[in-house]
Amino acid sequence: MDPVAYPSGAPTADASATPGADDQPPSERYRDRLLDAMLPLAASEGWTDATLARAAEAAGLTEGQVMLACPSGPSDLLDALGARAAKAARAALGSEASAGLRVREKAALGVRAYLAALESSKPALKRASGSFHNLLSGPKAAWLAADAIWTGMG
């Protein structure tokens, strides 16, 4: 896949930074980079537009790339964090280790995998619990987690 040339020398996403990034559209690659930069900042500063701007700077993204990655601001990054955890739950349930498990054991495996994927983000998630953006993302994330686990169980 050839890299996309941006006018005026705007930075391009480093496809090697995210596994499978060559298959991702630019908006998802930017969102992943932005989320990785946002998590440590959000833990101390919260899920605000100002923190998002600092994370964009740390990730080396332009304002346009940030708008492409998360047009709704920090709530899009909370959604992306939940999607990462849901992907981990689906992967755990799709592994050979889950093949002989009963339904309740599979559900428990999915929940454990989901929570394990969020473990390193705990300080940022604590700050999100009191954020306006969590009001938008929280209920949706719960349904996304349940759907990922149920679908992964087969």
mmCIF file of C-alpha atoms in Angstrom:
data_model
loop_
_atom_site.group_PDB
_atom_site.id
_atom_site.type_symbol
_atom_site.label_atom_id
_atom_site.label_comp_id
_atom_site.label_asym_id
_atom_site.label_seq_id
_atom_site.Cartn_x
_atom_site.Cartn_y
_atom_site.Cartn_z
ATOM 1 C CA MET A 1 0.000 0.000 0.000
ATOM 2 C CA ASP A 2 1.501 3.326 -1.031
ATOM 3 C CA PRO A 3 1.519 6.102 1.568
ATOM 4 C CA VAL A 4 -0.858 8.966 0.924
ATOM 5 C CA ALA A 5 0.850 12.228 -0.005
ATOM 6 C CA TYR A 6 -0.602 15.174 1.891
ATOM 7 C CA PRO A 7 -0.360 18.702 0.550
ATOM 8 C CA SER A 8 1.907 21.207 2.273
ATOM 9 C CA GLY A 9 3.939 18.544 4.052
ATOM 10 C CA ALA A 10 1.321 17.561 6.614
ATOM 11 C CA PRO A 11 2.480 14.580 8.665
ATOM 12 C CA THR A 12 1.314 11.112 7.704
ATOM 13 C CA ALA A 13 0.439 8.320 10.092
ATOM 14 C CA ASP A 14 3.170 5.863 10.900
ATOM 15 C CA ALA A 15 1.601 2.613 9.733
ATOM 16 C CA SER A 16 4.135 0.582 11.693
ATOM 17 C CA ALA A 17 2.935 2.043 15.011
ATOM 18 C CA THR A 18 -0.247 -0.053 15.097
ATOM 19 C CA PRO A 19 -0.408 -3.745 14.239
ATOM 20 C CA GLY A 20 -2.486 -4.187 11.091
ATOM 21 C CA ALA A 21 -2.396 -0.445 10.518
ATOM 22 C CA ASP A 22 -1.996 -0.923 6.774
ATOM 23 C CA ASP A 23 -5.543 -2.265 6.715
ATOM 24 C CA GLN A 24 -6.969 0.629 8.725
ATOM 25 C CA PRO A 25 -8.377 3.795 7.188
ATOM 26 C CA PRO A 26 -6.483 6.974 8.126
ATOM 27 C CA SER A 27 -9.166 8.066 10.586
ATOM 28 C CA GLU A 28 -8.676 4.890 12.645
ATOM 29 C CA ARG A 29 -4.883 5.143 12.549
ATOM 30 C CA TYR A 30 -5.087 8.755 13.741
ATOM 31 C CA ARG A 31 -7.620 7.796 16.434
ATOM 32 C CA ASP A 32 -5.321 5.038 17.716
ATOM 33 C CA ARG A 33 -2.357 7.401 17.891
ATOM 34 C CA LEU A 34 -4.460 10.062 19.556
ATOM 35 C CA LEU A 35 -5.879 7.628 22.102
ATOM 36 C CA ASP A 36 -2.396 6.363 22.986
ATOM 37 C CA ALA A 37 -1.296 9.958 23.594
ATOM 38 C CA MET A 38 -4.512 10.906 25.423
ATOM 39 C CA LEU A 39 -4.578 8.150 28.059
ATOM 40 C CA PRO A 40 -1.658 9.358 30.200
ATOM 41 C CA LEU A 41 -2.778 12.978 29.900
ATOM 42 C CA ALA A 42 -6.428 12.235 30.679
ATOM 43 C CA ALA A 43 -5.409 10.469 33.886
ATOM 44 C CA SER A 44 -4.095 13.740 35.303
ATOM 45 C CA GLU A 45 -5.958 16.409 33.342
ATOM 46 C CA GLY A 46 -9.296 14.816 32.484
ATOM 47 C CA TRP A 47 -11.150 14.250 29.223
ATOM 48 C CA THR A 48 -11.324 17.819 27.977
ATOM 49 C CA ASP A 49 -10.869 19.563 24.645
ATOM 50 C CA ALA A 50 -7.681 21.171 25.999
ATOM 51 C CA THR A 51 -6.285 17.742 26.877
ATOM 52 C CA LEU A 52 -7.274 16.514 23.425
ATOM 53 C CA ALA A 53 -5.286 19.353 21.879
ATOM 54 C CA ARG A 54 -2.233 18.438 23.985
ATOM 55 C CA ALA A 55 -2.596 14.780 23.005
ATOM 56 C CA ALA A 56 -2.808 15.755 19.327
ATOM 57 C CA GLU A 57 0.410 17.708 19.666
ATOM 58 C CA ALA A 58 2.098 14.780 21.417
ATOM 59 C CA ALA A 59 0.879 12.405 18.675
ATOM 60 C CA GLY A 60 2.095 14.745 15.943
ATOM 61 C CA LEU A 61 -1.350 15.168 14.400
ATOM 62 C CA THR A 62 -2.685 18.227 12.652
ATOM 63 C CA GLU A 63 -6.015 19.828 13.539
ATOM 64 C CA GLY A 64 -7.547 18.326 10.397
ATOM 65 C CA GLN A 65 -6.343 14.855 11.297
ATOM 66 C CA VAL A 66 -7.809 15.234 14.781
ATOM 67 C CA MET A 67 -11.156 16.279 13.313
ATOM 68 C CA LEU A 68 -11.066 13.249 11.019
ATOM 69 C CA ALA A 69 -10.173 10.939 13.911
ATOM 70 C CA CYS A 70 -12.677 12.213 16.452
ATOM 71 C CA PRO A 71 -15.175 14.775 15.192
ATOM 72 C CA SER A 72 -17.109 14.618 18.479
ATOM 73 C CA GLY A 73 -14.020 15.254 20.574
ATOM 74 C CA PRO A 74 -12.960 13.259 23.638
ATOM 75 C CA SER A 75 -16.134 11.144 23.643
ATOM 76 C CA ASP A 76 -14.943 9.552 20.381
ATOM 77 C CA LEU A 77 -11.746 8.522 22.154
ATOM 78 C CA LEU A 78 -13.717 6.967 25.005
ATOM 79 C CA ASP A 79 -15.655 5.025 22.367
ATOM 80 C CA ALA A 80 -12.357 3.937 20.803
ATOM 81 C CA LEU A 81 -11.055 2.746 24.173
ATOM 82 C CA GLY A 82 -14.190 0.656 24.658
ATOM 83 C CA ALA A 83 -13.820 -0.727 21.143
ATOM 84 C CA ARG A 84 -10.233 -1.796 21.930
ATOM 85 C CA ALA A 85 -11.421 -3.682 24.993
ATOM 86 C CA ALA A 86 -14.286 -5.255 23.038
ATOM 87 C CA LYS A 87 -11.816 -6.400 20.382
ATOM 88 C CA ALA A 88 -9.704 -8.047 23.107
ATOM 89 C CA ALA A 89 -12.795 -9.830 24.453
ATOM 90 C CA ARG A 90 -13.699 -11.124 20.978
ATOM 91 C CA ALA A 91 -10.114 -12.309 20.457
ATOM 92 C CA ALA A 92 -10.108 -14.198 23.756
ATOM 93 C CA LEU A 93 -13.396 -15.849 22.917
ATOM 94 C CA GLY A 94 -12.168 -16.743 19.440
ATOM 95 C CA SER A 95 -9.078 -18.501 20.785
ATOM 96 C CA GLU A 96 -8.721 -22.252 21.068
ATOM 97 C CA ALA A 97 -8.745 -21.908 24.862
ATOM 98 C CA SER A 98 -12.468 -21.108 24.792
ATOM 99 C CA ALA A 99 -13.443 -24.056 22.577
ATOM 100 C CA GLY A 100 -14.482 -26.490 25.312
ATOM 101 C CA LEU A 101 -15.968 -23.995 27.745
ATOM 102 C CA ARG A 102 -19.602 -23.877 28.823
ATOM 103 C CA VAL A 103 -21.628 -20.744 28.083
ATOM 104 C CA ARG A 104 -21.185 -19.159 31.514
ATOM 105 C CA GLU A 105 -17.430 -19.892 31.405
ATOM 106 C CA LYS A 106 -17.194 -18.249 27.989
ATOM 107 C CA ALA A 107 -19.078 -15.205 29.271
ATOM 108 C CA ALA A 108 -16.718 -14.976 32.253
ATOM 109 C CA LEU A 109 -13.705 -15.301 29.941
ATOM 110 C CA GLY A 110 -15.038 -12.477 27.762
ATOM 111 C CA VAL A 111 -15.651 -10.189 30.744
ATOM 112 C CA ARG A 112 -12.196 -10.920 32.175
ATOM 113 C CA ALA A 113 -10.546 -10.202 28.814
ATOM 114 C CA TYR A 114 -12.517 -6.953 28.453
ATOM 115 C CA LEU A 115 -11.513 -5.762 31.921
ATOM 116 C CA ALA A 116 -7.899 -6.859 31.441
ATOM 117 C CA ALA A 117 -7.711 -4.756 28.275
ATOM 118 C CA LEU A 118 -8.820 -1.719 30.293
ATOM 119 C CA GLU A 119 -6.519 -2.374 33.260
ATOM 120 C CA SER A 120 -3.648 -0.201 32.041
ATOM 121 C CA SER A 121 -6.100 2.649 31.389
ATOM 122 C CA LYS A 122 -7.619 2.615 34.878
ATOM 123 C CA PRO A 123 -6.410 6.098 35.960
ATOM 124 C CA ALA A 124 -7.786 7.676 32.773
ATOM 125 C CA LEU A 125 -11.053 5.771 33.149
ATOM 126 C CA LYS A 126 -11.454 7.036 36.708
ATOM 127 C CA ARG A 127 -11.222 10.587 35.386
ATOM 128 C CA ALA A 128 -13.735 9.733 32.655
ATOM 129 C CA SER A 129 -16.326 8.592 35.195
ATOM 130 C CA GLY A 130 -16.958 12.202 36.221
ATOM 131 C CA SER A 131 -16.719 13.622 32.722
ATOM 132 C CA PHE A 132 -19.551 14.937 30.578
ATOM 133 C CA HIS A 133 -18.144 12.810 27.758
ATOM 134 C CA ASN A 134 -18.775 9.647 29.763
ATOM 135 C CA LEU A 135 -22.489 10.467 29.809
ATOM 136 C CA LEU A 136 -22.369 10.093 26.043
ATOM 137 C CA SER A 137 -20.014 7.120 25.821
ATOM 138 C CA GLY A 138 -20.644 5.133 29.002
ATOM 139 C CA PRO A 139 -23.975 3.472 28.171
ATOM 140 C CA LYS A 140 -22.900 2.852 24.590
ATOM 141 C CA ALA A 141 -19.659 1.245 25.803
ATOM 142 C CA ALA A 142 -21.571 -1.116 28.079
ATOM 143 C CA TRP A 143 -23.716 -2.296 25.182
ATOM 144 C CA LEU A 144 -20.649 -2.605 22.940
ATOM 145 C CA ALA A 145 -18.951 -4.798 25.553
ATOM 146 C CA ALA A 146 -21.997 -7.014 25.991
ATOM 147 C CA ASP A 147 -22.427 -7.321 22.222
ATOM 148 C CA ALA A 148 -18.753 -8.178 21.680
ATOM 149 C CA ILE A 149 -18.836 -10.865 24.352
ATOM 150 C CA TRP A 150 -22.146 -12.342 23.173
ATOM 151 C CA THR A 151 -21.030 -12.344 19.520
ATOM 152 C CA GLY A 152 -17.641 -13.789 20.431
ATOM 153 C CA MET A 153 -19.314 -16.662 22.274
ATOM 154 C CA GLY A 154 -20.828 -17.788 18.987
#
